[in-house]
Structure formats: C-alpha cells, structure tokens
CSV table of C-alpha atoms in Angstrom, one decimal:
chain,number,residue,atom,x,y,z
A,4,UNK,CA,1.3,25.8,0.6
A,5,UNK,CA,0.8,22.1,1.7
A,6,UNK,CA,0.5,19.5,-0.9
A,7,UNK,CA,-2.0,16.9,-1.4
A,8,UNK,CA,-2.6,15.0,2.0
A,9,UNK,CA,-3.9,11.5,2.5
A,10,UNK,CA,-4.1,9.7,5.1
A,11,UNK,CA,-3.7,7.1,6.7
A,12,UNK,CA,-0.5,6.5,4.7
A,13,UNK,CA,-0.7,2.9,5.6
A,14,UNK,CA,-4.0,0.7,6.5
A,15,UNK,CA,-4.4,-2.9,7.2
A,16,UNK,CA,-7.8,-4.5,7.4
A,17,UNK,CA,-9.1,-8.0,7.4
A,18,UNK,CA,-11.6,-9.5,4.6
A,19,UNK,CA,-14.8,-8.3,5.0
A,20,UNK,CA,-14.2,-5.1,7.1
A,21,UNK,CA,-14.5,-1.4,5.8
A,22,UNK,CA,-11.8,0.4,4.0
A,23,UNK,CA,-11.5,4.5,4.2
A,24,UNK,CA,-9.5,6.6,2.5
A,25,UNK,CA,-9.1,10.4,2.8
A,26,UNK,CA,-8.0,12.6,0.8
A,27,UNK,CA,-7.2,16.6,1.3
A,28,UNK,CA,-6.2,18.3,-2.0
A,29,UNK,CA,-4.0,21.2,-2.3
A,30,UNK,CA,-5.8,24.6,-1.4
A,31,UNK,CA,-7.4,26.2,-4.1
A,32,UNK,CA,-7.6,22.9,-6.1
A,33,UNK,CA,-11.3,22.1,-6.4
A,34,UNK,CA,-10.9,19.0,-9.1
A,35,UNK,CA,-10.1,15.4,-7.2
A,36,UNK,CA,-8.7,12.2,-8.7
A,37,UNK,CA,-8.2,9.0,-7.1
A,38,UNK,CA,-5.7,6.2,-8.9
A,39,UNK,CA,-5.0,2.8,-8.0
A,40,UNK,CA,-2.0,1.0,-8.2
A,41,UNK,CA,-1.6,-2.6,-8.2
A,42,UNK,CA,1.8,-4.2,-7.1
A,43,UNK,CA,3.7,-4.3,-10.2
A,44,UNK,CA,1.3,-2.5,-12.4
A,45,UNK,CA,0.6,1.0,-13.6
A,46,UNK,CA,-1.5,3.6,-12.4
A,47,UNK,CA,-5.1,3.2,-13.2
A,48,UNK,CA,-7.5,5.8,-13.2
A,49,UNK,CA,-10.7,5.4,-10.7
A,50,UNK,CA,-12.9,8.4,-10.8
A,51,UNK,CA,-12.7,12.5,-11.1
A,52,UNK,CA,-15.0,14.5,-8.7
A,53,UNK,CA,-15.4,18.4,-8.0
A,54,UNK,CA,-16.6,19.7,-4.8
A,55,UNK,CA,-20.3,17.7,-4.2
A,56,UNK,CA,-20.2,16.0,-7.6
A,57,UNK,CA,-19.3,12.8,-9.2
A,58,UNK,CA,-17.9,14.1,-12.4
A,59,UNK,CA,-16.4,9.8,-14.0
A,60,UNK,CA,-16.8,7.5,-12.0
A,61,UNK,CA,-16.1,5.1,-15.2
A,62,UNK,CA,-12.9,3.5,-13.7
A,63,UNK,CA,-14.5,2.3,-10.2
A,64,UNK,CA,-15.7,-0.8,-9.8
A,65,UNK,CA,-19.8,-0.8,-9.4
A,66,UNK,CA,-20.0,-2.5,-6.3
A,67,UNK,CA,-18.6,-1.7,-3.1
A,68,UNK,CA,-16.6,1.2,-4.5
A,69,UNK,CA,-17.7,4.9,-3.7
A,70,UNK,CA,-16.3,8.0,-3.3
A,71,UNK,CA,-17.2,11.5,-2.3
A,72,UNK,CA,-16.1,15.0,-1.7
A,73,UNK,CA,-18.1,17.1,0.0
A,74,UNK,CA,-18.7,20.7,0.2
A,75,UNK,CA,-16.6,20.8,3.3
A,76,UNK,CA,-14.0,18.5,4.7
A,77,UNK,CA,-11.7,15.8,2.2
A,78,UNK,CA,-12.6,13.3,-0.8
A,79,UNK,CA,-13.1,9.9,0.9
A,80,UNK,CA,-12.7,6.9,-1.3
A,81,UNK,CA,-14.8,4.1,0.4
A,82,UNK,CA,-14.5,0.4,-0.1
A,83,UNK,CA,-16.9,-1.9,2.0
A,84,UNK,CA,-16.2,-5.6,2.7
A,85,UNK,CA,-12.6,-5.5,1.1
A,86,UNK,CA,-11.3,-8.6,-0.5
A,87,UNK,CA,-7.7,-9.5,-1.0
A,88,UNK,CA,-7.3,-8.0,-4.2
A,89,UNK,CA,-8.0,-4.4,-3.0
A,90,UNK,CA,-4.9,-4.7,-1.7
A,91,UNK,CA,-3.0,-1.9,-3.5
A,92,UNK,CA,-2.0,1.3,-2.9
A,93,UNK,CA,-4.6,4.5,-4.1
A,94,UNK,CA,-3.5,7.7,-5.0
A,95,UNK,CA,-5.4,11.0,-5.0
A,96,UNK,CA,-4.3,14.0,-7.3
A,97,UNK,CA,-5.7,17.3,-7.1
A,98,UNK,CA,-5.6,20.0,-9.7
A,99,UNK,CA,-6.6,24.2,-9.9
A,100,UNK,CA,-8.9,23.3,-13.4
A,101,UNK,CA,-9.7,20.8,-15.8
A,102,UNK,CA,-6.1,18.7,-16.8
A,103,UNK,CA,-7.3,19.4,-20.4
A,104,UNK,CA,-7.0,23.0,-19.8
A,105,UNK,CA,-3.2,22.4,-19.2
A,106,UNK,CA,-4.0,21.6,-15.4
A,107,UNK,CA,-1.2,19.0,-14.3
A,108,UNK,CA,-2.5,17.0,-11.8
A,109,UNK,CA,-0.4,16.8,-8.1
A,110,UNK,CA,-0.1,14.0,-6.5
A,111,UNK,CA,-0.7,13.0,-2.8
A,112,UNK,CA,1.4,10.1,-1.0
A,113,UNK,CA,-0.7,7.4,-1.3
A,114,UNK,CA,-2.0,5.6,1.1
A,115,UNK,CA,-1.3,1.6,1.1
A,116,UNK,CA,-4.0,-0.9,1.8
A,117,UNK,CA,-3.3,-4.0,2.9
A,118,UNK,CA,-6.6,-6.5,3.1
A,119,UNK,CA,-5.5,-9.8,5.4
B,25,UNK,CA,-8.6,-0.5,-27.4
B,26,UNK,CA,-6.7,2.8,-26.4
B,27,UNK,CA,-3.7,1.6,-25.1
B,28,UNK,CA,-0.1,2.9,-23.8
B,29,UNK,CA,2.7,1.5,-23.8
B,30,UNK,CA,6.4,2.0,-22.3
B,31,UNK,CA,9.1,-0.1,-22.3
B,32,UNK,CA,8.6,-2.7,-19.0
B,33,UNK,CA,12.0,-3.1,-19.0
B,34,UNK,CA,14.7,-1.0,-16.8
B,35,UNK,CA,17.3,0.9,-18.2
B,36,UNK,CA,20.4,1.0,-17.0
B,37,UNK,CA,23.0,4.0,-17.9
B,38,UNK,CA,26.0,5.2,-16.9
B,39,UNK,CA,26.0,8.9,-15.4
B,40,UNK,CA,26.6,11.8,-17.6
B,41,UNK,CA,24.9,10.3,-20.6
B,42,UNK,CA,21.3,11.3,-22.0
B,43,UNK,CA,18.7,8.6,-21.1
B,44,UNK,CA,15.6,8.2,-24.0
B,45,UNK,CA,12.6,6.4,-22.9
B,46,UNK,CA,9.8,5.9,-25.3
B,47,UNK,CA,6.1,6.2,-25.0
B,48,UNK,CA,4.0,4.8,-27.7
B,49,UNK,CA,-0.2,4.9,-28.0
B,50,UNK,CA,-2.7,3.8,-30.2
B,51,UNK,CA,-6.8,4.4,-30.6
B,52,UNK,CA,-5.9,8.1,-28.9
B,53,UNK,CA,-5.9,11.1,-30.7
B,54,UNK,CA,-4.6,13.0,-27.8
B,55,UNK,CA,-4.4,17.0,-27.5
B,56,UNK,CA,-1.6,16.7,-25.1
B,57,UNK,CA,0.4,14.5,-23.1
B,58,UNK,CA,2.4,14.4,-20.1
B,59,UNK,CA,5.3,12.7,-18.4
B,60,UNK,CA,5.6,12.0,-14.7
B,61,UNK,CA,8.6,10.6,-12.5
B,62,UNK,CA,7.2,8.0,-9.4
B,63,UNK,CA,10.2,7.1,-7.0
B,64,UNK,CA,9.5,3.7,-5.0
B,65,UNK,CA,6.7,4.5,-2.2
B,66,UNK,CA,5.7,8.1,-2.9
B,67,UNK,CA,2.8,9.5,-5.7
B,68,UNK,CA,3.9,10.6,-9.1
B,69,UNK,CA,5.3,14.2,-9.6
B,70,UNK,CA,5.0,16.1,-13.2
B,71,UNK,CA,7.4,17.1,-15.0
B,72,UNK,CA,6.3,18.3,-18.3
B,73,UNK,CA,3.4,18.5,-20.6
B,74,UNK,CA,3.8,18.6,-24.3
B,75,UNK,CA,0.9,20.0,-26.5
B,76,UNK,CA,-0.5,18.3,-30.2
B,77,UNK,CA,0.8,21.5,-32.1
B,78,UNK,CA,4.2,21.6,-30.2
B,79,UNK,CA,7.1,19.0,-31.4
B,80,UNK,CA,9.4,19.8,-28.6
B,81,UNK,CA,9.3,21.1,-25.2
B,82,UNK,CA,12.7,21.5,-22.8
B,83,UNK,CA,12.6,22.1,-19.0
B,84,UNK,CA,16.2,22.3,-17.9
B,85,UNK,CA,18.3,18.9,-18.5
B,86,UNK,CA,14.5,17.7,-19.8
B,87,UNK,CA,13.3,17.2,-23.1
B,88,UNK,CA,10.1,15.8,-24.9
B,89,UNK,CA,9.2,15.2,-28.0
B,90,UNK,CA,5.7,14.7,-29.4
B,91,UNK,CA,5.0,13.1,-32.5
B,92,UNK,CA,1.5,12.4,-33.6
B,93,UNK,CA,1.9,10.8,-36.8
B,94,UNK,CA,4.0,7.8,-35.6
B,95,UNK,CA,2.0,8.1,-31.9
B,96,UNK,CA,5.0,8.5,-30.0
B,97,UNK,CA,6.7,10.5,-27.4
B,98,UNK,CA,10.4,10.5,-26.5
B,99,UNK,CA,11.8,11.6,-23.0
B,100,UNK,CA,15.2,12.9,-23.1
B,101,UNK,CA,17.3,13.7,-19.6
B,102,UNK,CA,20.3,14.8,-20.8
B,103,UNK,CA,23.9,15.0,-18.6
B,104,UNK,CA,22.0,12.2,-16.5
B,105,UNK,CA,22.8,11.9,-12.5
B,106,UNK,CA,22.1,9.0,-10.5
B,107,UNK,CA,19.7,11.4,-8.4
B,108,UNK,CA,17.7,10.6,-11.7
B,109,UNK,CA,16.8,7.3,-11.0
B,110,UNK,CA,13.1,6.6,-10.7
B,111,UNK,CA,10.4,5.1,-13.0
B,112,UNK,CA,8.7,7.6,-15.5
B,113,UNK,CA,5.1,7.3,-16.3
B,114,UNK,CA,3.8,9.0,-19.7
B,115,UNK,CA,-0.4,10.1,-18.9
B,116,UNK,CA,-2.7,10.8,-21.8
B,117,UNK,CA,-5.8,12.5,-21.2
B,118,UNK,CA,-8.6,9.1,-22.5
B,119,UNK,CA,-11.2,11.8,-24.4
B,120,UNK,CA,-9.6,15.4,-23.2
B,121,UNK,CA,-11.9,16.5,-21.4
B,122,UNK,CA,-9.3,16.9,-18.8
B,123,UNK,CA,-11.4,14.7,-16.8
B,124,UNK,CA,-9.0,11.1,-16.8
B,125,UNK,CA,-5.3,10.5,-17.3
B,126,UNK,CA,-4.4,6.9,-18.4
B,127,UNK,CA,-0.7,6.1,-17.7
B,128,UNK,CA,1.6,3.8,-18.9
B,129,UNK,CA,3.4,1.1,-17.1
B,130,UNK,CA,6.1,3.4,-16.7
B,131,UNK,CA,10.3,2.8,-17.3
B,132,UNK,CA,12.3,2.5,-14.8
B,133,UNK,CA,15.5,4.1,-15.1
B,134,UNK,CA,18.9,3.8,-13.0
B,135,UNK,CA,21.6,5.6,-13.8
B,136,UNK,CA,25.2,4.4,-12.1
B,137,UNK,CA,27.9,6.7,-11.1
C-alpha cells in the first residue's frame, strides 16, 4: 500500500506565474489535508477537504489560494501569481476518517516551492 | 489565542539516556493529542496519540503523558539511539472535530553516541 504521493517534490517558479501542487492520498483515505511550512517555522494548517468538498478552508489565504479534490484523480492545491513568500514547502496528509475519531493523519513528502 | 508551545531549542543527549520534551497549550481543551517526529526534508510521521481520559500511553521505547490540568504533555524516548534524532512536533486537534491539527514549533532532538 503506497503512501501519500505528491508531486512534483520540488518546483521552482518566477513571480507572477502559477503554482500547482498534487496530491494522491493513501488508498482508502477519503479525508485530505494540506500544511504549509515556512523555513524555520512550524507546520500550519491550510484546509481539510473530502472527496468534492471543501470541508475548512479557514487556514488558506482568501486570495489566490484554492484547492480541490475531485471525485476522481488527486487534491490539487493551486496558487496563482505566486509571490516570494509562498516560498515554502506544503504538505498533504491523508487519513481513513475524521482525526477526531482517533484517525492519525499520514503524511506525504512534501513538495518544495521555490518562487524566484 | 490557542496557542502551542515546545521548547525552540535543541536538545542534545548522550545515547542510552531517556530524552523528555515538553509540550505546553493554552485556550484548548483538547480531547486528544498527538506527537509526530519530522526528519529534515521529508513530512511528519505519527507516533502516538494520547486521549483526555488516558494519563499515559507507551509504544515500545515511547512514552506520553497527558495532563490536562497543568496543559501539558511529556514525550519520553527512553534507552535513546542516535537513530532518534529528528525534531518532534506535538498536533492538537483546534475544536475536535477532527477536521485541523495545529502543531507546535517542534524540538529538535540529537542524541550523540
């Protein structure tokens, strides 16, 4: 059983351009988290979706930041006309139910964005 | 403000002693909490979860403790190895409604042979 994929693991984009992140959870895990970490700083909690929904999105920025996970296919955590201080790395965690049901969450790689 | 807090700074240990790292909170009344370990470059990986109603919980060389009247959590790794070495993140659940874990800064621990 594979873990949580993302990809790419590394990504490099220029001020203004389009940032996209994917993000396959483990199989049978239908609850998605994505987490930012800033250099030097904890983990911060972005927003929690299930398959078609946007469950909290209370940690994402309003603008520019969106994420999805459809019905088929991975989450994807979109950021339009990146700045330098996007630059971070973003985790996704996956999870088989709720983590207040005694879910712990499993994390992917990360994937490491660099914003020139 | 909720907040979490772990002690920023490393600690250093010799191998074959027990390592405590702390995690304190305030503004939560949590229903459980859990501790992760992050090595440099790779996502967090849990290790335990401790319950409101339990005051201890051991996983091999790995113990927590879980006390809600003074808001704290201890991490114990007892017989410590170097291949222990990593920072370790405490995550409580904002409102538990298993919907948002908020972590601490984490500790990072190194543990010389």
């Amino acid at each position: 059983n594979a873990g949580v994929m993302q990809n790419p693991r590394h990504l490099v984009r220029r001020r203004g351009q389009e940032a996209r992140l994917r993000c396959s959870p483990m199989k049978g895990h239908s609850h998605v988290y994505w987490y930012r970490q800033l250099p030097e700083e904890g983990l911060k909690f972005m927003v929690y979706l299930q398959k078609e929904n946007i469950i909290d999105e209370s940690g994402m920025p309003k603008e520019r930041f969106s994420a999805e996970f459809p019905k088929e296919g991975p989450s994807i955590l979109r950021i339009q006309q990146v700045v330098r201080g996007d630059s971070a790395a973003y985790f996704c965690a996956s999870s088989q139910k709720e983590t207040g049901s005694g879910g712990e969450q499993f994390f992917g790689p990360g994937t490491r964005l660099t914003v020139l | 403000s909720q907040k979490i807090e772990q002690n920023s700074e490393a600690l250093n240990i010799q191998e074959g002693k027990t390592a405590t790292l702390t995690c304190n909170y305030t503004n939560y009344s949590p229903a459980y909490l859990q501790w992760y370990r992050q090595d440099p470059g790779r996502g967090p990986v849990f290790l335990l979860l401790i319950r409101e109603n339990e005051k201890e919980k051991r996983k091999e060389r790995l113990k927590v403790t879980f006390d809600t009247t003074l808001k704290q959590s201890l991490f114990h790794i007892t017989a410590s190895q170097p291949a222990d070495s990593a920072t370790y993140l405490c995550a409580l659940d904002k409102n538990n409604a298993g919907n948002m874990l908020t972590f601490g800064g984490g500790t990072r621990l190194m543990v010389k042979p």
